[in-house]
XYZ file of C-alpha atoms in Angstrom:
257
model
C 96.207 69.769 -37.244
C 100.153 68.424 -36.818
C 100.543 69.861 -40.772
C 98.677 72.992 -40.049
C 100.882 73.711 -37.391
C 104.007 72.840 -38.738
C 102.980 74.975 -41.876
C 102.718 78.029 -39.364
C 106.019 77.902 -37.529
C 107.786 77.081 -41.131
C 106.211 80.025 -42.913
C 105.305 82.494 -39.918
C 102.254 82.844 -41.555
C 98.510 82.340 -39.757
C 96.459 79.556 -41.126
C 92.861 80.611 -42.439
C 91.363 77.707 -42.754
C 91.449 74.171 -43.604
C 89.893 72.647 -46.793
C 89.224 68.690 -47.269
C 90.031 66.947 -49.966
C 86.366 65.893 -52.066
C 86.513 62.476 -54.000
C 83.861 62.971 -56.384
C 81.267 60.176 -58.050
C 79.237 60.399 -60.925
C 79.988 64.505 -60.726
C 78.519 64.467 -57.060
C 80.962 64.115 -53.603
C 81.139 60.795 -52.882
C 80.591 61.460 -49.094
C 77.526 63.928 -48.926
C 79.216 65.324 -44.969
C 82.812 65.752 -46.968
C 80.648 68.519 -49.343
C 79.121 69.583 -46.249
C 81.952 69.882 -44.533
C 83.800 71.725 -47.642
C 80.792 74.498 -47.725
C 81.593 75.198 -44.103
C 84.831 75.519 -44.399
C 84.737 77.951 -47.107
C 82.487 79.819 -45.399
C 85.273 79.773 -42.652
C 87.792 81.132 -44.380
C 85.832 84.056 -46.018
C 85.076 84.854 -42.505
C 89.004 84.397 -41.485
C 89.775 86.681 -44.627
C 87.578 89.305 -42.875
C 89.313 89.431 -39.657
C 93.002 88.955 -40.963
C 93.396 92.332 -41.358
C 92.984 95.353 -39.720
C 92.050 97.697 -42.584
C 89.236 97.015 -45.302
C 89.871 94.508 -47.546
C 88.368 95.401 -51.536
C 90.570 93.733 -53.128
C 92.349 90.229 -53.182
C 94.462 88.063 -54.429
C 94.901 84.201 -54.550
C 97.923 82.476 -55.193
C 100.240 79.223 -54.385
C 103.650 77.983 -54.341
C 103.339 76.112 -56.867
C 100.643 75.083 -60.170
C 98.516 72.242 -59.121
C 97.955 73.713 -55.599
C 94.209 74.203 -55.968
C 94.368 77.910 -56.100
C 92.134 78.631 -59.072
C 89.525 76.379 -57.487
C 89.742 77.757 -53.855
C 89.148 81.414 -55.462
C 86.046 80.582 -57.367
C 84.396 79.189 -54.031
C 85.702 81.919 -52.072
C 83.592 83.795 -54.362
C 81.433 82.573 -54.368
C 81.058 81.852 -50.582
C 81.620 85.688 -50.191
C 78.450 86.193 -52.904
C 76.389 84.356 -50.911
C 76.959 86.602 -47.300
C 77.598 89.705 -49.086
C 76.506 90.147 -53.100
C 78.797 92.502 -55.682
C 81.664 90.149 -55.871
C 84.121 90.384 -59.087
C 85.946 87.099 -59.327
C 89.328 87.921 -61.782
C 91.154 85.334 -63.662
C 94.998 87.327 -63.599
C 96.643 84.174 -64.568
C 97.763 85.281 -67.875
C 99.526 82.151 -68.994
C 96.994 79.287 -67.741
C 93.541 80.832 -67.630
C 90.992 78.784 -65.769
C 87.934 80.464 -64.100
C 86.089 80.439 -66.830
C 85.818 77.006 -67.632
C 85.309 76.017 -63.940
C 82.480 78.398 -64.105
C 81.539 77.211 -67.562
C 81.584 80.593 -69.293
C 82.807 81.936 -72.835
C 86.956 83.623 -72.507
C 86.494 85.725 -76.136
C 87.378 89.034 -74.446
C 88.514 89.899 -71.045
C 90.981 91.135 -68.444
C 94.522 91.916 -71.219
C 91.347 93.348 -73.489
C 90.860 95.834 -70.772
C 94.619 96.391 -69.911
C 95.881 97.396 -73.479
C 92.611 99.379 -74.308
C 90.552 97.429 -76.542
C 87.766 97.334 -74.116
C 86.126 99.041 -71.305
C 85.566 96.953 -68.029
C 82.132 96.830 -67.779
C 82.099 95.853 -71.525
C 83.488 92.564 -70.603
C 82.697 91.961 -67.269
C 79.963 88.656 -67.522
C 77.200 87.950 -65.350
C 77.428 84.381 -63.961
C 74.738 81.834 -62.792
C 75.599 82.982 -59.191
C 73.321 85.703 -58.064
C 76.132 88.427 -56.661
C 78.701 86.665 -58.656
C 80.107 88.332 -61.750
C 83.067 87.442 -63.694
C 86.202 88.963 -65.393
C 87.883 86.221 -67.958
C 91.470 86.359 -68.942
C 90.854 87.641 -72.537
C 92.805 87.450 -75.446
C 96.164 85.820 -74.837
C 98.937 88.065 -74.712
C 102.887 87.596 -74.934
C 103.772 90.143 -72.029
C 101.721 88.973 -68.827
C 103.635 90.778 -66.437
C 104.205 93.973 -68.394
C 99.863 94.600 -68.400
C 99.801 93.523 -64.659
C 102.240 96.383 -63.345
C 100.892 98.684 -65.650
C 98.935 101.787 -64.548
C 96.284 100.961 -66.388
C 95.739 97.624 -64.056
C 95.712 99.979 -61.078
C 93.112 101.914 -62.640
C 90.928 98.673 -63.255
C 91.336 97.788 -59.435
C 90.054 101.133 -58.458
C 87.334 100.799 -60.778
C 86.100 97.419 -60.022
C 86.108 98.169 -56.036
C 83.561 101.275 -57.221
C 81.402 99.129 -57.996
C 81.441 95.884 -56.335
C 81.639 94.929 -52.236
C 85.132 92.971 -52.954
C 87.205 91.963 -56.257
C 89.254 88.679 -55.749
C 91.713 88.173 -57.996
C 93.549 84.450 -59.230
C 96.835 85.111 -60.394
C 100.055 82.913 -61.445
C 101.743 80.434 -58.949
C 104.718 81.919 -57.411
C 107.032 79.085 -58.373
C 107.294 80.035 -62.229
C 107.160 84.190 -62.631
C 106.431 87.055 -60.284
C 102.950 87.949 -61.580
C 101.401 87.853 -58.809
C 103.504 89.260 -56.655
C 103.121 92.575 -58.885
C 99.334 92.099 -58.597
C 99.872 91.346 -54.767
C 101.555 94.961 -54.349
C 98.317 96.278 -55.728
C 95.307 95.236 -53.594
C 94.770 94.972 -50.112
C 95.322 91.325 -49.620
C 96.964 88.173 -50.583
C 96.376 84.893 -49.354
C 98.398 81.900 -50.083
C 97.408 78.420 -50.906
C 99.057 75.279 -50.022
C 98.432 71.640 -50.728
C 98.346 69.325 -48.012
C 100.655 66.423 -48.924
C 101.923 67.892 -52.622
C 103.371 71.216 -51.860
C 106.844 71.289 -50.608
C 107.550 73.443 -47.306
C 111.030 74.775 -49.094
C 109.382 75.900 -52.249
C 106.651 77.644 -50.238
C 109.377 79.424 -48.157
C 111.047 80.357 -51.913
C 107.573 81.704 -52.886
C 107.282 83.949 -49.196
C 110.787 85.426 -49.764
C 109.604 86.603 -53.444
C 106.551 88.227 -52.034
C 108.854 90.062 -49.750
C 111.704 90.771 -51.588
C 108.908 93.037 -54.270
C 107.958 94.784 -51.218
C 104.227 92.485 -50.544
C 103.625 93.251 -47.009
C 99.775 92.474 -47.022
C 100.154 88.163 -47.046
C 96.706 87.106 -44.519
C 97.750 84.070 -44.131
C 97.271 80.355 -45.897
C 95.004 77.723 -46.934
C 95.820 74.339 -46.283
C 94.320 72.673 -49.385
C 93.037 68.990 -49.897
C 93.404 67.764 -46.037
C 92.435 64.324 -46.338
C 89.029 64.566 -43.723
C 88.262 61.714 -40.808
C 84.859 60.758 -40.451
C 85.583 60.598 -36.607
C 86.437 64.194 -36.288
C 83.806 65.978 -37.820
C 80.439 64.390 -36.721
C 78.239 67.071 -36.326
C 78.345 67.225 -40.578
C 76.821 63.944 -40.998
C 73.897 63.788 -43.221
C 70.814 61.813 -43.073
C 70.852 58.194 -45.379
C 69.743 59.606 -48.682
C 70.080 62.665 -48.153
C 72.099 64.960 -50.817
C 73.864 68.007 -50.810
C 71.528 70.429 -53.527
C 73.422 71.950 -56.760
C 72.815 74.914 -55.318
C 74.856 74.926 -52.804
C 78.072 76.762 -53.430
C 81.256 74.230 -54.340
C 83.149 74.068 -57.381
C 85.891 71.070 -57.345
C 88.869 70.213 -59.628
């Protein structure tokens, strides 16, 4: 609680929610209350995404500081999190350069978001179902030398408003903020961006650096943060212990790494 406060008054930004660090064993959470715990808390912060804001929020984007943050991973299980309450939920991969969604989500990249943006393909052409009911999935597509040039163009305004037509909210992963302004020109786009930082790795000045960048393009719509990886105590969060033996299920909805 100390970091999350000291993250506030350093970055005048609201936290959303807290997200503990999951030591995994044999593919499964080595503590079966940590992965409860971690379900709840994403469930948390899609319900803190909901109230951050005044006006409707359709569209979303996720971003950090810095690569290595956790961003990537804390939009698919927003995602999927919002799938579960409220089905017709677009998950984007926007991070040109270092793609990701799709292999945490196990799916094919052959064609995908740049295919739609220079107009080799239609949207709903490449959008791909996932094993989520409610989920679907946008890819990065074919890689493209330009990044930032298709993200501010018309065309990916015209993909926004198209995706929100059809689905209840369209969350987008983008760049960090540390290496190229990507997703600040996405961030000027939709009607929210939230900000992830990792407890213990990312450093308080850089964040600040990435907040002034956001501003200086004229982003005005920043929720708030997510305080990634918080190492959990067992002592503070007893009413998520399990039974001896029993498991969280693989359907429960948590993707790690």
């Amino acid at each position: 609680r100390a970091i999350q406060r000291e993250v506030e008054d350093e970055l005048a930004l609201p936290a959303l929610a807290q997200i503990p660090l999951v030591r995994m064993r044999n593919g499964v959470a080595a503590l079966p209350w940590v992965r409860t715990l971690t379900i709840e808390s994403f469930l948390q912060l899609v319900t803190s995404i909901k109230y951050a804001s005044d006006s409707k929020l359709e569209t979303l984007v996720v971003t950090s500081p810095s690569q290595g943050d956790g961003k990537s991973t804390i939009s698919v299980n927003v995602a999927l999190a919002m799938a579960e309450l409220e089905p017709r939920v677009l998950l984007v991969d926007g991070d040109l350069r270092r793609a990701s969604i799709h292999t945490k989500l196990h799916m094919k990249n052959e064609r995908g978001l740049s295919d739609v943006l220079v107009g080799r393909a239609r949207l709903n052409e490449v959008v791909q179902r996932t094993k989520y009911p409610g989920l679907d999935i946008l890819t990065s597509g074919t890689p493209t030398p330009n990044p930032i040039k298709l993200l501010e163009s018309p065309r990916m305004d015209e993909l926004l408003r198209e995706a929100s037509e059809n689905y209840r909210c369209v969350i987008v992963d983008t760049a960090a903020l540390s290496v190229n302004l990507d997703a600040a020109v996405v961030s000027r786009k939709v009607d929210g961006t939230v900000v992830v930082l990792s407890s213990g790795q990312t450093d308080l000045r850089q964040a600040k650096y990435a907040m002034r960048r956001l501003q200086q393009v004229g982003v005005k719509n920043i929720l708030g943060f997510v305080l990634n990886r918080v190492v959990p105590r067992r002592s503070d969060y007893g009413a998520y212990e399990i039974a001896p033996g029993e498991n969280a299920t693989e359907e429960e909805p948590m993707i790690t790494a």
